[in-house]
Amino acid sequence: MSENDRVYLVASSIIATLGVPGKVKPLEKEDLKSSPESGETDGEIVLRKIKAFLTEKALPETKKELIIRTLQNTLTSDNLNKITAGETQLKRVFNKIVDDLGRYYKIGLTTDFTGKLFNEMYGWLGFSQDKLNDVVLTPSYVAKLLVKLARVDRNSYVWDFATGSAGLLVAAMNEMLIDAKKHITSPDELARKEATIRAEQLLGLEVLPSIYMLAILNMILMGDGSSNILNKDSLHDFDGKYGFGKITEKFPASAFVLNPPYSAAGNGMIFVEKALGMMDKGYAAIIIQGSSGSGKATDYNRRILEKHTLLASIKMPIDLFIGKSNVQTYVYVFRVNEPHQADDTVKFIDFSNDGYTRTNRKKASINLKDTSHAKERYEEVVQLVRFGKDKLNYLTEKEYYEGKIDPKNGADWNQAAPIDTRPTFEDFNKTITDSLSWEVSSLIKRQAEDENRLGKITSPLKQKLSNVHWRSFILKDLFGKSTRGKRLKSEDRVPGSLPFVTAGETDEGVSDFIGNNVTVFSKNTITIDMFGSAKYRNYNYGADDHIAVVHTENLNKNAAIFVTSAIHKSSHNGQFDYGRNFYAKDADALRILLPEKEGQPDYELMAFIVSEVKKLVIKGLVDYTNKLLKIYSTL
């Protein structure tokens, strides 16, 4: 099947199985007979059921004819109705759809389900690389945000000039119906209002035929088939009038929502200029590539500001469209038909942290997790745009800024809260501390090198080292079986005070401080990470499953430090990397060289050696500190 045929066949199969209670019986699998008889082929049976459904839903005749005409060629094609092994390809596909999807859309659909369905079908359409950013579905929670920012209510007239699969219009319809139920108590009046909302208060335009059919299907699945979804080029073929029903009347738009194709002129701002120019009043909320507000659409932006007011500029998360597109997006909010003045205040919001954690794992059941009050944060953004900084709660003052733009500029829409660059005491303190830390570490390193090279080691230590007898020991025989922690993904970590050890040399492998309920390993133990790097821990800590913990709790502290060096010398040998990790079982079998006395590890000698080396290090540090004190006392 061609790409478009695949989309049309899925749409046809779903529509045919919906039915209308008491009026149109849903098409069942057994209704398809795979008959070659004219008028009784599987495709013709599906088509008749679709016609009956659309007629009963009281769609405008022209719209019904357009849908049937679009689907008919696919459903009646010889290829799909050819009988092989007793049944047609159409029946096999129909059965698969009913079996795999029917249980979802027959029990009541949600925008989450339809969003996943349409994302999948978008993938079939095989858009060229330069068109990928032009056909990205707006996530349902972002669609809801745009609708609220555009102040949609039961009396709004909402349109979308690049409607895609109609996700924004579905969100608008839901918001309008919710508001109607909230304010209308009469059942008859509410029923009339709901019918009006569906038939007269929504309008969308989509130029690509295959995506247009997805928009039609989306509206039908969400309980509406009567809205004005037009298969037209909004920039060249649309005059602002209804497409069905009141075809001679102008659509009285009062709310505009949009996620435009970014390849269009001005990164899509050409759609904004035209739509707002056809409105008399209301509000608009668009999500668009950020560069449109910082230089790629200056001419469009200037002309827009001559007639309309920019109320807010909202920086969205960079991974908002993860797996589909990789662009920085902004949401711009406008008041229609009121020229922007130089003294108008614009609300700039950095919404990079929206409370959601996103992944792009194909086998994951959930790729979107609310990890930090996401729903509350989205509602807060709506309140901030409407009422100002008094609504700050989850967001900080660093993420909210009220400023000005130059209406004649057009490239200053992406501002952020100004940063105070005056250095403070804390800045000076950090700079000096960093500098001293480097100098101290350099001094210690140089001193250690000098001591080793010149043999300037204290005589007791030198004497002890010359008499050391070394022996190989298996780590498990000395300290028992090593243990390991449990995997804790970064998005699941709760902030707290317990050091959490993963791997690496930075910060001794401590990647985070957590408050999760995990196994706590006691101080005076040794960890070996996935690369074989051994570290002595003189504090309680948690660890992930790539960390082997050697239980030296009962060992003298200085002796444990000696053992750490011996382990590191044996394990950190380049054998272990991302391809071959060091595990707890490797620790158990690890052989290390230690000083021995009568066949046993000489922990007393180990502790003495470490103690003497510490004295050397401390002496060097004291000497250096005295030098520094003399220098700084003259400043």
mmCIF file of C-alpha atoms in Angstrom, residues 178-310:
data_model
loop_
_atom_site.group_PDB
_atom_site.id
_atom_site.type_symbol
_atom_site.label_atom_id
_atom_site.label_comp_id
_atom_site.label_asym_id
_atom_site.label_seq_id
_atom_site.Cartn_x
_atom_site.Cartn_y
_atom_site.Cartn_z
ATOM 1 C CA ILE A 178 -15.989 22.174 30.036
ATOM 2 C CA ASP A 179 -16.710 25.886 30.381
ATOM 3 C CA ALA A 180 -20.220 25.430 28.962
ATOM 4 C CA LYS A 181 -21.030 22.701 31.502
ATOM 5 C CA LYS A 182 -19.729 24.936 34.268
ATOM 6 C CA HIS A 183 -22.000 27.875 33.384
ATOM 7 C CA ILE A 184 -25.124 26.369 31.796
ATOM 8 C CA THR A 185 -27.491 24.446 34.068
ATOM 9 C CA SER A 186 -30.365 23.804 31.643
ATOM 10 C CA PRO A 187 -29.853 20.417 29.880
ATOM 11 C CA ASP A 188 -31.612 21.622 26.711
ATOM 12 C CA GLU A 189 -29.667 24.855 26.581
ATOM 13 C CA LEU A 190 -26.409 22.985 27.222
ATOM 14 C CA ALA A 191 -27.144 20.512 24.406
ATOM 15 C CA ARG A 192 -27.781 23.397 21.995
ATOM 16 C CA LYS A 193 -24.587 25.149 23.080
ATOM 17 C CA GLU A 194 -22.506 21.992 22.671
ATOM 18 C CA ALA A 195 -23.872 21.507 19.147
ATOM 19 C CA THR A 196 -23.064 25.127 18.309
ATOM 20 C CA ILE A 197 -19.532 24.807 19.653
ATOM 21 C CA ARG A 198 -18.864 21.779 17.468
ATOM 22 C CA ALA A 199 -20.525 23.078 14.300
ATOM 23 C CA GLU A 200 -19.825 26.805 14.359
ATOM 24 C CA GLN A 201 -17.078 27.789 16.822
ATOM 25 C CA LEU A 202 -14.071 25.803 15.497
ATOM 26 C CA LEU A 203 -12.215 26.167 12.207
ATOM 27 C CA GLY A 204 -8.987 24.578 11.028
ATOM 28 C CA LEU A 205 -7.029 24.537 7.779
ATOM 29 C CA GLU A 206 -4.642 21.827 6.600
ATOM 30 C CA VAL A 207 -3.121 21.779 3.125
ATOM 31 C CA LEU A 208 -1.724 18.195 3.039
ATOM 32 C CA PRO A 209 -4.536 15.741 2.098
ATOM 33 C CA SER A 210 -3.273 12.801 4.161
ATOM 34 C CA ILE A 211 -2.851 14.895 7.306
ATOM 35 C CA TYR A 212 -6.189 16.571 6.631
ATOM 36 C CA MET A 213 -7.827 13.155 6.804
ATOM 37 C CA LEU A 214 -6.118 12.581 10.154
ATOM 38 C CA ALA A 215 -7.622 15.848 11.393
ATOM 39 C CA ILE A 216 -11.092 14.711 10.299
ATOM 40 C CA LEU A 217 -10.589 11.348 12.016
ATOM 41 C CA ASN A 218 -9.321 13.040 15.179
ATOM 42 C CA MET A 219 -12.397 15.247 15.479
ATOM 43 C CA ILE A 220 -14.688 12.278 14.834
ATOM 44 C CA LEU A 221 -12.916 10.145 17.423
ATOM 45 C CA MET A 222 -13.196 12.933 19.979
ATOM 46 C CA GLY A 223 -16.958 13.124 19.539
ATOM 47 C CA ASP A 224 -17.311 15.637 16.722
ATOM 48 C CA GLY A 225 -17.556 15.435 12.978
ATOM 49 C CA SER A 226 -19.271 18.709 12.264
ATOM 50 C CA SER A 227 -16.493 21.251 12.813
ATOM 51 C CA ASN A 228 -15.085 23.265 9.942
ATOM 52 C CA ILE A 229 -11.865 21.446 9.012
ATOM 53 C CA LEU A 230 -10.833 22.618 5.541
ATOM 54 C CA ASN A 231 -8.390 21.046 3.110
ATOM 55 C CA LYS A 232 -7.044 24.412 1.956
ATOM 56 C CA ASP A 233 -3.880 26.486 1.863
ATOM 57 C CA SER A 234 -4.537 29.038 4.602
ATOM 58 C CA LEU A 235 -2.092 31.527 3.091
ATOM 59 C CA HIS A 236 -3.468 31.573 -0.452
ATOM 60 C CA ASP A 237 -6.899 29.914 -0.671
ATOM 61 C CA PHE A 238 -8.683 31.053 2.491
ATOM 62 C CA ASP A 239 -10.888 34.137 2.645
ATOM 63 C CA GLY A 240 -11.865 33.943 6.307
ATOM 64 C CA LYS A 241 -15.294 32.412 5.736
ATOM 65 C CA TYR A 242 -16.869 29.212 7.037
ATOM 66 C CA GLY A 243 -16.062 26.152 4.959
ATOM 67 C CA PHE A 244 -19.319 24.345 5.643
ATOM 68 C CA GLY A 245 -22.763 25.470 6.708
ATOM 69 C CA LYS A 246 -22.554 29.264 6.795
ATOM 70 C CA ILE A 247 -20.302 29.398 3.757
ATOM 71 C CA THR A 248 -21.139 33.031 2.939
ATOM 72 C CA GLU A 249 -20.400 34.272 6.455
ATOM 73 C CA LYS A 250 -17.081 35.361 7.928
ATOM 74 C CA PHE A 251 -15.791 33.172 10.771
ATOM 75 C CA PRO A 252 -15.802 35.551 13.786
ATOM 76 C CA ALA A 253 -12.485 34.354 15.234
ATOM 77 C CA SER A 254 -11.692 35.524 18.754
ATOM 78 C CA ALA A 255 -8.913 33.031 19.613
ATOM 79 C CA PHE A 256 -6.013 31.853 17.468
ATOM 80 C CA VAL A 257 -3.801 28.848 18.305
ATOM 81 C CA LEU A 258 -0.957 27.610 16.127
ATOM 82 C CA ASN A 259 2.036 25.298 15.788
ATOM 83 C CA PRO A 260 3.152 26.296 12.271
ATOM 84 C CA PRO A 261 5.462 24.590 9.774
ATOM 85 C CA TYR A 262 8.826 26.140 10.604
ATOM 86 C CA SER A 263 9.983 26.014 6.984
ATOM 87 C CA ALA A 264 7.402 28.654 6.061
ATOM 88 C CA ALA A 265 8.429 32.303 5.724
ATOM 89 C CA GLY A 266 9.587 33.861 8.974
ATOM 90 C CA ASN A 267 9.830 30.382 10.544
ATOM 91 C CA GLY A 268 6.027 30.348 10.350
ATOM 92 C CA MET A 269 5.284 33.929 11.456
ATOM 93 C CA ILE A 270 3.646 34.497 8.063
ATOM 94 C CA PHE A 271 0.689 32.449 9.373
ATOM 95 C CA VAL A 272 0.485 34.616 12.488
ATOM 96 C CA GLU A 273 0.454 37.858 10.512
ATOM 97 C CA LYS A 274 -2.347 36.663 8.244
ATOM 98 C CA ALA A 275 -4.533 35.121 10.958
ATOM 99 C CA LEU A 276 -4.294 38.088 13.339
ATOM 100 C CA GLY A 277 -4.934 40.433 10.434
ATOM 101 C CA MET A 278 -8.287 38.717 9.838
ATOM 102 C CA MET A 279 -9.421 39.043 13.480
ATOM 103 C CA ASP A 280 -11.268 41.955 15.078
ATOM 104 C CA LYS A 281 -10.599 41.058 18.708
ATOM 105 C CA GLY A 282 -9.371 38.363 21.072
ATOM 106 C CA TYR A 283 -6.109 36.639 21.915
ATOM 107 C CA ALA A 284 -3.567 34.360 20.231
ATOM 108 C CA ALA A 285 -1.057 31.812 21.529
ATOM 109 C CA ILE A 286 1.461 30.170 19.216
ATOM 110 C CA ILE A 287 4.358 27.784 19.729
ATOM 111 C CA ILE A 288 7.140 28.421 17.244
ATOM 112 C CA GLN A 289 10.869 28.085 16.667
ATOM 113 C CA GLY A 290 12.692 30.509 18.980
ATOM 114 C CA SER A 291 14.762 32.058 16.204
ATOM 115 C CA SER A 292 11.590 33.653 14.854
ATOM 116 C CA GLY A 293 11.701 36.019 17.814
ATOM 117 C CA SER A 294 15.440 36.737 17.670
ATOM 118 C CA GLY A 295 16.105 37.748 14.085
ATOM 119 C CA LYS A 296 14.663 35.271 11.578
ATOM 120 C CA ALA A 297 11.276 37.036 11.235
ATOM 121 C CA THR A 298 11.946 40.714 11.971
ATOM 122 C CA ASP A 299 9.854 42.110 9.105
ATOM 123 C CA TYR A 300 6.825 39.983 10.030
ATOM 124 C CA ASN A 301 7.242 40.803 13.710
ATOM 125 C CA ARG A 302 7.411 44.556 13.108
ATOM 126 C CA ARG A 303 4.241 44.476 11.029
ATOM 127 C CA ILE A 304 2.469 42.329 13.634
ATOM 128 C CA LEU A 305 3.374 44.780 16.421
ATOM 129 C CA GLU A 306 1.971 47.680 14.412
ATOM 130 C CA LYS A 307 -1.491 46.159 14.962
ATOM 131 C CA HIS A 308 -1.214 43.716 17.875
ATOM 132 C CA THR A 309 0.334 43.561 21.373
ATOM 133 C CA LEU A 310 2.875 40.975 22.485
#
